């Protein structure tokens, strides 16, 4: 199947168009030239025929009944003739030859109508002839013998055929030459466009969506001359690259400022929060009796301060992870981490069933033990906090290929469907009012996602009523992925 014209490469379209136009032009010129030459030669032949008729008639006058020699009049070439004398005797002849015509050839000549016009006739064995019949008009010299004289049309067809042959050879050679030379020239002229496209392709492969992007590759200066089409594209692309670069730098600067602000603010809030909590506790426990209302209020101040401290810690951790702060890089065996975390969760939420499944061999990853512990704590806390009493929670650790796979599964009611796509985003929470009462901020899973990503791993969740599974995949210590991930974050 031939592809639509508009999908062909520009260079092919240009070459095809140019060669087609050139071929057409050449064809038209060749046709006109040929027609003109043929017309000219036919006119000459027709004049020569009249002349030959006159000469043949003349030779008949000088030698009436001249037999086969009547065609030997001087100045006639490539001619045949037939004469019919008064006795009905047919004589025929060929100019420049003593032979006479065969009966078939004579018949062909005699078949020409005597209407004073020239007719093309195929004379068997001799080829095509232009034949005219002269009946010997009264008053004309010579006996009134009808004669038919033909001149060979090779006078016309020979040069015309030669011309057509030359034109065809020249035309085909010219079109092929123009095709090749044109293709080469167009290729060379379009090469700068290829370089511009390569620059754009290189940029499109860069991770521009986050972090510091650095200097972007620009189109080389030689391809940015705005006087040429490709230079115009190159120069425009460079302007765009400059704009994008500036925008990315501005974005990075503003992100850094916001992160720094959050980190600073969280850090600054820690001390006053600790003071509030401490003073509230001190006052509540002071010897002087505190009225019950005030004691309740102090208790609330204390618990809210605790909640806020946790929130501030989470914010600070997220800000640090966002800033790509270097993590610890040490081998961490995940199995004891899982056991400890489940034991703590059991102590905190004793009304759930807690189960652990571990692999036979160790699953070591390279990373920050405290952060990894936090991943487990957050996932297990969710499974304890967002499910009813009696729920079974299973924490399992397996090795798959070059990955350590941690899964926390529960048979609780599941995550609401509308929350599922955004559950790893910051401040994404289920039923807001209820969760908040339970001391929920919606940062737990965001921290899980950030820690796992900074370890070069992945986390995902599947949830339906009765089965919610959070799966974390971390590169094992031996796998090259962990080296890459650590190199990227460290
Ligand atoms: N195992 C689970 N079962 C049901 N819902 C869950 C489960 N884990 C998480 N969720 C839902 O996902 C939401 C987001 O969880 P995330 O841990 O990010 O925040 P949180 O637990 O509400 O608050 P935080 O962890 O910051 O104290 C939760 O509010 C809850 O609605
Ligand atoms: Mg949580």
XYZ file of C-alpha atoms and ligand atoms in Angstrom:
522
model
C 0.000 0.000 0.000
C 1.310 3.461 -0.877
C 1.353 5.851 2.061
C -0.545 9.153 1.741
C 1.561 11.877 0.088
C 1.489 14.113 3.158
C 3.229 11.428 5.249
C 6.247 11.153 2.924
C 9.476 12.762 4.132
C 9.920 16.320 2.902
C 13.163 15.518 1.031
C 11.473 12.736 -0.940
C 8.497 14.953 -1.743
C 10.763 17.758 -2.951
C 12.799 15.432 -5.171
C 9.720 13.717 -6.594
C 8.040 17.076 -7.301
C 11.098 18.568 -8.976
C 11.775 15.514 -11.133
C 8.109 15.205 -12.116
C 7.943 18.882 -13.090
C 11.195 18.641 -14.992
C 10.099 15.447 -16.723
C 6.794 17.030 -17.732
C 8.492 20.163 -19.028
C 10.996 18.141 -20.995
C 8.233 15.919 -22.380
C 6.211 18.926 -23.562
C 9.259 20.504 -25.201
C 10.215 17.245 -26.906
C 6.679 16.724 -28.210
C 6.451 20.251 -29.617
C 9.892 19.951 -31.250
C 9.014 16.600 -32.790
C 5.668 17.827 -34.126
C 7.323 20.882 -35.650
C 10.105 18.879 -37.267
C 7.626 16.359 -38.656
C 5.447 19.183 -40.073
C 8.424 20.837 -41.657
C 9.718 17.621 -43.225
C 6.248 16.642 -44.444
C 5.931 20.038 -46.175
C 9.272 19.540 -47.852
C 8.361 15.985 -48.885
C 5.102 17.177 -50.362
C 6.957 19.858 -52.397
C 9.453 17.222 -53.494
C 6.573 14.968 -54.571
C 5.097 17.697 -56.819
C 8.555 18.283 -58.234
C 9.053 14.540 -58.827
C 5.655 14.281 -60.555
C 6.685 17.112 -62.906
C 9.994 15.462 -63.673
C 8.438 12.039 -64.306
C 5.838 13.635 -66.567
C 8.689 15.401 -68.370
C 10.614 12.197 -68.902
C 7.436 10.604 -70.344
C 7.131 13.520 -72.801
C 10.672 13.037 -73.983
C 10.433 9.297 -74.314
C 6.778 8.366 -74.751
C 6.276 4.767 -73.757
C 9.657 4.968 -72.027
C 8.904 1.708 -70.310
C 10.700 0.939 -67.057
C 13.033 3.890 -67.537
C 10.436 6.572 -67.037
C 11.435 6.774 -63.327
C 15.053 7.556 -64.181
C 14.467 11.302 -64.500
C 17.399 13.199 -62.938
C 16.988 14.527 -59.387
C 14.553 11.905 -58.041
C 15.531 9.584 -55.221
C 13.657 7.050 -53.133
C 10.713 7.191 -55.519
C 8.413 4.621 -57.074
C 6.079 5.218 -59.974
C 3.350 3.621 -62.056
C 2.203 4.792 -65.490
C -0.814 3.581 -67.482
C -0.444 4.210 -71.179
C -3.320 4.731 -73.603
C -3.315 1.065 -74.537
C -3.984 0.105 -70.922
C -0.371 -1.097 -70.611
C 1.004 -0.594 -67.090
C 4.602 0.373 -66.662
C 6.293 0.798 -63.311
C 9.696 1.741 -62.002
C 11.913 2.517 -59.060
C 14.164 5.551 -59.119
C 17.819 4.662 -59.289
C 17.070 1.034 -60.179
C 16.350 -0.841 -63.346
C 13.890 -3.162 -61.558
C 10.165 -2.729 -61.973
C 7.519 -3.117 -59.280
C 5.761 -6.342 -58.403
C 2.052 -6.688 -59.087
C 1.240 -6.214 -55.402
C 3.268 -3.027 -55.248
C 1.632 -1.764 -58.459
C -1.801 -2.509 -57.027
C -0.958 -0.561 -53.896
C -0.005 2.482 -55.962
C -3.015 2.191 -58.268
C -5.349 2.083 -55.272
C -4.584 5.744 -54.557
C -7.528 7.997 -55.566
C -6.828 10.510 -58.267
C -8.025 13.496 -56.261
C -4.904 15.658 -56.560
C -4.033 15.107 -52.863
C -1.050 13.228 -51.457
C -1.820 9.948 -49.627
C 0.314 7.786 -47.395
C 0.406 4.241 -48.740
C 2.112 1.108 -47.489
C 3.955 -0.344 -50.488
C 4.517 -4.049 -49.761
C 8.199 -4.840 -49.318
C 9.281 -1.202 -49.650
C 7.685 0.630 -46.753
C 5.507 3.685 -46.431
C 5.276 6.124 -49.344
C 3.595 9.469 -49.902
C 1.786 8.990 -53.211
C 0.067 11.418 -55.548
C -1.755 10.631 -58.809
C -1.559 12.904 -61.835
C -4.133 12.217 -64.564
C -2.400 14.445 -67.060
C -4.713 17.414 -67.274
C -5.591 18.777 -70.715
C -3.119 21.425 -71.832
C -0.370 19.794 -69.839
C 2.616 18.539 -71.773
C 2.899 14.850 -72.432
C 0.425 12.201 -73.293
C -2.645 12.026 -71.119
C -1.375 9.059 -69.243
C -2.320 8.780 -65.548
C 0.804 8.390 -63.479
C 1.188 7.711 -59.765
C 4.460 8.705 -58.119
C 5.406 8.031 -54.469
C 8.278 9.328 -52.388
C 9.519 7.265 -49.415
C 8.294 8.609 -46.122
C 11.584 7.567 -44.503
C 12.631 11.100 -45.429
C 10.279 12.212 -42.633
C 10.271 9.219 -40.280
C 14.056 8.759 -40.275
C 15.013 12.130 -38.750
C 11.895 12.180 -36.569
C 12.649 8.734 -35.138
C 16.251 9.783 -34.547
C 15.061 12.926 -32.762
C 12.615 10.977 -30.550
C 15.339 8.512 -29.654
C 17.805 11.255 -28.705
C 15.154 13.130 -26.750
C 14.150 10.004 -24.828
C 17.725 9.145 -23.881
C 18.542 12.727 -22.897
C 15.248 13.126 -21.034
C 15.558 9.953 -18.946
C 19.237 10.610 -18.209
C 18.472 14.238 -17.300
C 15.613 13.309 -14.957
C 17.702 10.626 -13.215
C 20.621 13.033 -12.859
C 18.411 15.798 -11.490
C 16.801 13.276 -9.103
C 20.130 12.177 -7.655
C 21.747 15.603 -7.522
C 18.524 17.109 -6.107
C 18.275 14.429 -3.435
C 21.873 15.023 -2.390
C 21.452 18.801 -2.305
C 18.199 18.648 -0.358
C 19.732 16.203 2.107
C 22.632 18.494 2.746
C 20.370 21.534 3.087
C 18.055 19.741 5.507
C 20.855 18.412 7.698
C 20.680 21.433 10.055
C 17.010 20.574 10.660
C 18.079 17.078 11.738
C 20.474 18.614 14.240
C 17.725 20.908 15.556
C 15.430 17.894 15.938
C 18.185 15.971 17.738
C 18.578 18.819 20.224
C 14.829 18.872 20.873
C 14.825 15.085 21.290
C 17.672 15.221 23.809
C 15.794 17.804 25.881
C 12.576 15.813 25.731
C 14.372 12.910 27.403
C 15.483 14.956 30.411
C 13.506 14.669 33.648
C 12.221 18.256 33.743
C 9.360 17.765 36.174
C 11.315 18.046 39.393
C 14.544 19.076 41.014
C 17.336 21.145 39.603
C 17.589 20.685 35.843
C 20.865 22.482 35.132
C 21.936 23.896 31.784
C 19.873 22.619 28.866
C 21.546 21.733 25.565
C 21.027 24.443 22.948
C 21.038 24.226 19.154
C 24.643 24.803 17.899
C 25.278 28.395 16.741
C 25.924 27.374 13.117
C 22.283 26.191 12.856
C 20.666 29.381 14.119
C 21.145 31.793 11.201
C 17.664 33.327 10.862
C 18.234 33.982 7.132
C 17.677 30.266 6.454
C 14.523 28.287 7.230
C 16.299 25.712 9.366
C 18.230 28.476 11.109
C 14.925 30.159 11.918
C 13.647 26.956 13.517
C 16.949 26.532 15.388
C 16.907 30.122 16.646
C 13.269 29.831 17.750
C 14.029 26.565 19.532
C 16.963 28.205 21.314
C 14.733 31.065 22.450
C 12.226 28.517 23.736
C 14.975 26.560 25.498
C 16.139 29.768 27.187
C 12.602 30.503 28.364
C 12.070 26.975 29.616
C 15.456 27.042 31.347
C 14.616 30.292 33.071
C 11.182 28.982 34.085
C 12.660 25.764 35.444
C 15.267 27.657 37.401
C 12.599 29.938 38.831
C 10.463 26.909 39.731
C 13.374 25.210 41.408
C 14.278 28.367 43.333
C 10.709 28.832 44.530
C 10.389 25.151 45.483
C 13.625 25.396 47.423
C 12.395 28.528 49.192
C 9.088 26.882 50.166
C 10.867 23.735 51.380
C 13.323 25.774 53.348
C 10.489 27.782 54.840
C 8.558 24.661 55.873
C 11.710 23.100 57.291
C 12.626 26.269 59.199
C 9.084 26.805 60.452
C 8.775 23.183 61.638
C 12.131 23.376 63.301
C 11.294 26.650 65.039
C 7.949 25.273 66.246
C 9.498 22.318 68.035
C 10.909 24.289 70.965
C 7.789 26.354 71.818
C 5.656 23.210 71.470
C 7.875 21.336 73.864
C 7.558 24.272 76.289
C 3.747 24.365 76.021
C 3.548 20.639 76.653
C 5.981 20.796 79.541
C 4.292 23.741 81.285
C 0.835 22.232 80.852
C 1.998 18.961 82.367
C 3.803 20.769 85.161
C 0.759 22.844 86.057
C -1.572 19.840 85.936
C 0.655 17.938 88.280
C 1.410 20.848 90.625
C 0.664 20.385 94.264
C -1.879 23.135 94.413
C -5.147 21.639 93.482
C -6.348 22.650 90.033
C -10.092 23.085 89.511
C -11.505 20.193 87.401
C -12.331 22.490 84.449
C -8.806 23.805 84.333
C -7.385 20.281 84.699
C -9.458 19.161 81.704
C -8.344 22.177 79.699
C -4.707 21.508 80.576
C -5.092 17.872 79.548
C -6.448 19.041 76.182
C -3.618 21.518 75.765
C -1.168 18.707 76.440
C -2.709 16.245 73.986
C -3.087 18.841 71.241
C 0.506 19.881 71.769
C 1.526 16.227 71.413
C -0.470 15.943 68.200
C 1.039 19.125 66.855
C 4.549 17.938 67.721
C 3.937 14.792 65.674
C 2.627 16.903 62.792
C 5.616 19.226 62.929
C 7.989 16.246 62.984
C 6.248 14.796 59.914
C 6.403 18.125 58.069
C 10.072 18.491 58.886
C 10.837 14.978 57.690
C 8.933 15.541 54.421
C 10.703 18.855 53.834
C 14.048 17.143 54.357
C 13.179 14.268 52.018
C 11.957 16.766 49.395
C 15.222 18.639 49.621
C 17.033 15.370 48.880
C 18.892 15.468 52.180
C 21.368 12.586 52.269
C 19.990 9.514 54.036
C 22.028 7.062 56.026
C 23.491 4.360 53.805
C 24.004 1.214 55.754
C 22.936 -2.397 55.248
C 19.580 -2.929 56.965
C 18.106 -6.355 57.602
C 14.364 -5.880 57.201
C 13.219 -8.991 59.126
C 13.953 -7.737 62.678
C 12.459 -4.382 61.700
C 9.194 -6.092 60.743
C 9.128 -8.155 63.932
C 9.722 -5.098 66.152
C 7.200 -2.947 64.329
C 4.470 -5.603 64.554
C 5.181 -6.161 68.238
C 4.835 -2.402 68.905
C 1.641 -2.260 66.863
C 0.232 -5.211 68.830
C 0.995 -3.421 72.095
C -0.637 -0.211 70.839
C -3.723 -1.884 69.311
C -4.307 -5.118 71.198
C -7.843 -5.660 69.870
C -6.513 -6.654 66.372
C -4.954 -9.958 65.307
C -1.358 -9.357 64.189
C 0.539 -11.854 62.057
C 4.071 -11.921 60.629
C 5.496 -13.895 57.713
C 9.231 -13.830 57.097
C 11.488 -15.381 54.453
C 14.032 -18.101 55.286
C 17.055 -16.079 54.243
C 17.852 -12.519 55.200
C 16.526 -9.624 53.139
C 19.059 -6.838 53.403
C 18.719 -3.489 51.756
C 20.985 -0.458 51.791
C 19.406 2.542 53.418
C 18.367 4.452 56.485
C 17.121 2.113 59.218
C 15.081 4.728 61.087
C 13.283 5.887 57.955
C 12.543 2.313 56.909
C 11.218 1.602 60.394
C 8.956 4.614 59.999
C 7.545 3.172 56.764
C 6.529 0.023 58.629
C 5.205 1.931 61.628
C 3.047 4.173 59.426
C 1.594 1.266 57.436
C 0.899 -0.819 60.543
C -0.548 2.192 62.379
C -2.973 2.733 59.505
C -3.992 -0.917 59.575
C -4.650 -0.575 63.299
C -6.261 2.868 63.255
C -8.514 2.754 60.199
C -10.009 -0.715 60.795
C -12.450 -2.010 63.423
C -11.518 -4.211 66.356
C -10.942 -7.876 65.447
C -9.340 -7.108 62.110
C -6.479 -9.405 61.106
C -3.334 -7.592 59.956
C -0.574 -9.550 58.229
C 2.891 -8.137 57.705
C 4.956 -10.214 55.308
C 8.451 -9.977 53.903
C 9.519 -11.859 50.771
C 12.386 -11.818 48.287
C 11.513 -11.525 44.647
C 14.326 -11.543 42.150
C 16.423 -8.510 43.114
C 13.770 -6.967 45.332
C 12.720 -7.186 48.945
C 8.937 -7.012 49.057
C 7.149 -5.844 52.190
C 3.382 -6.208 52.336
C 0.955 -5.041 54.998
C -2.475 -6.571 54.462
C -5.669 -6.256 56.508
C -9.191 -7.590 56.128
C -10.805 -4.342 57.272
C -13.397 -2.270 55.364
C -10.818 -0.922 52.877
C -9.938 2.550 51.638
C -12.832 4.564 50.165
C -12.737 4.297 46.355
C -12.700 8.084 45.865
C -9.669 8.369 48.160
C -7.668 5.549 46.586
C -6.039 7.473 43.675
C -4.736 10.226 45.967
C -4.069 8.225 49.106
C -0.295 8.814 48.951
C -0.714 12.589 48.639
C -0.143 14.961 51.506
C -3.115 15.563 53.821
C -5.182 12.938 51.972
C -7.518 11.509 54.605
C -10.618 9.391 54.702
C -13.593 10.538 56.752
C -12.077 13.816 57.948
C -13.961 14.448 61.179
C -13.650 10.874 62.472
C -10.030 10.478 61.568
C -9.046 13.777 63.104
C -10.496 12.656 66.385
C -8.190 9.676 66.225
C -5.225 12.019 65.811
C -4.890 11.741 62.069
C -3.149 14.295 59.872
C -2.955 12.516 56.520
C 0.826 12.681 56.210
C 1.616 9.048 57.069
C 1.400 7.599 53.556
C 3.038 10.676 51.980
C 6.053 9.964 54.196
C 5.957 6.277 53.231
C 5.995 7.218 49.535
C 8.816 9.750 49.956
C 11.028 7.396 52.003
C 10.487 4.477 49.613
C 11.215 6.682 46.573
C 14.426 7.983 48.160
C 15.514 4.351 48.594
C 14.931 3.652 44.888
C 11.830 1.553 45.585
C 8.122 1.610 44.804
C 4.964 1.487 46.874
C 1.411 0.799 45.785
C -1.908 -0.201 47.269
C -4.820 -2.378 46.283
C -7.949 -2.086 48.356
C -11.433 -3.504 48.432
C -13.693 -4.270 51.403
C -12.112 -7.209 53.222
C -8.690 -6.882 51.609
C -6.366 -3.911 51.681
C -2.727 -4.545 50.759
C 0.084 -2.014 50.834
C 3.134 -3.355 48.988
C 6.614 -1.830 49.247
C 9.399 -2.959 46.952
C 12.991 -2.100 47.832
C 16.136 -3.060 45.906
C 18.119 -5.764 47.719
C 21.622 -4.888 48.803
C 23.284 -6.924 46.039
C 21.254 -5.521 43.169
C 22.712 -2.717 41.065
C 19.407 -0.829 41.441
C 20.265 -0.063 45.072
C 23.645 1.344 44.064
C 22.009 3.587 41.485
C 19.300 4.687 43.898
C 21.776 5.483 46.610
C 24.002 7.314 44.180
C 21.014 9.365 43.054
C 19.920 10.315 46.536
C 23.299 10.492 48.250
N -5.384 0.006 56.071
C -6.274 0.961 55.799
N -7.597 0.688 55.812
C -8.493 1.653 55.542
N -8.180 2.929 55.224
C -6.885 3.267 55.214
C -5.870 2.309 55.474
N -4.677 2.942 55.376
C -4.954 4.233 55.070
N -6.278 4.425 54.966
C -6.940 5.675 54.587
O -5.960 6.511 53.951
C -5.925 7.786 54.585
C -4.549 8.351 54.521
O -3.656 7.627 55.345
P -2.406 8.346 55.970
O -1.634 7.375 56.742
O -1.722 9.105 54.889
O -3.051 9.423 56.899
P -3.709 9.194 58.303
O -3.481 7.821 58.764
O -5.122 9.642 58.169
O -2.918 10.233 59.173
P -1.441 10.083 59.791
O -0.918 8.788 59.288
O -0.704 11.256 59.263
O -1.637 10.119 61.224
C -6.433 7.529 55.964
O -7.025 8.697 56.497
C -7.461 6.436 55.780
O -8.714 6.984 55.416
Mg -1.576 6.984 58.856
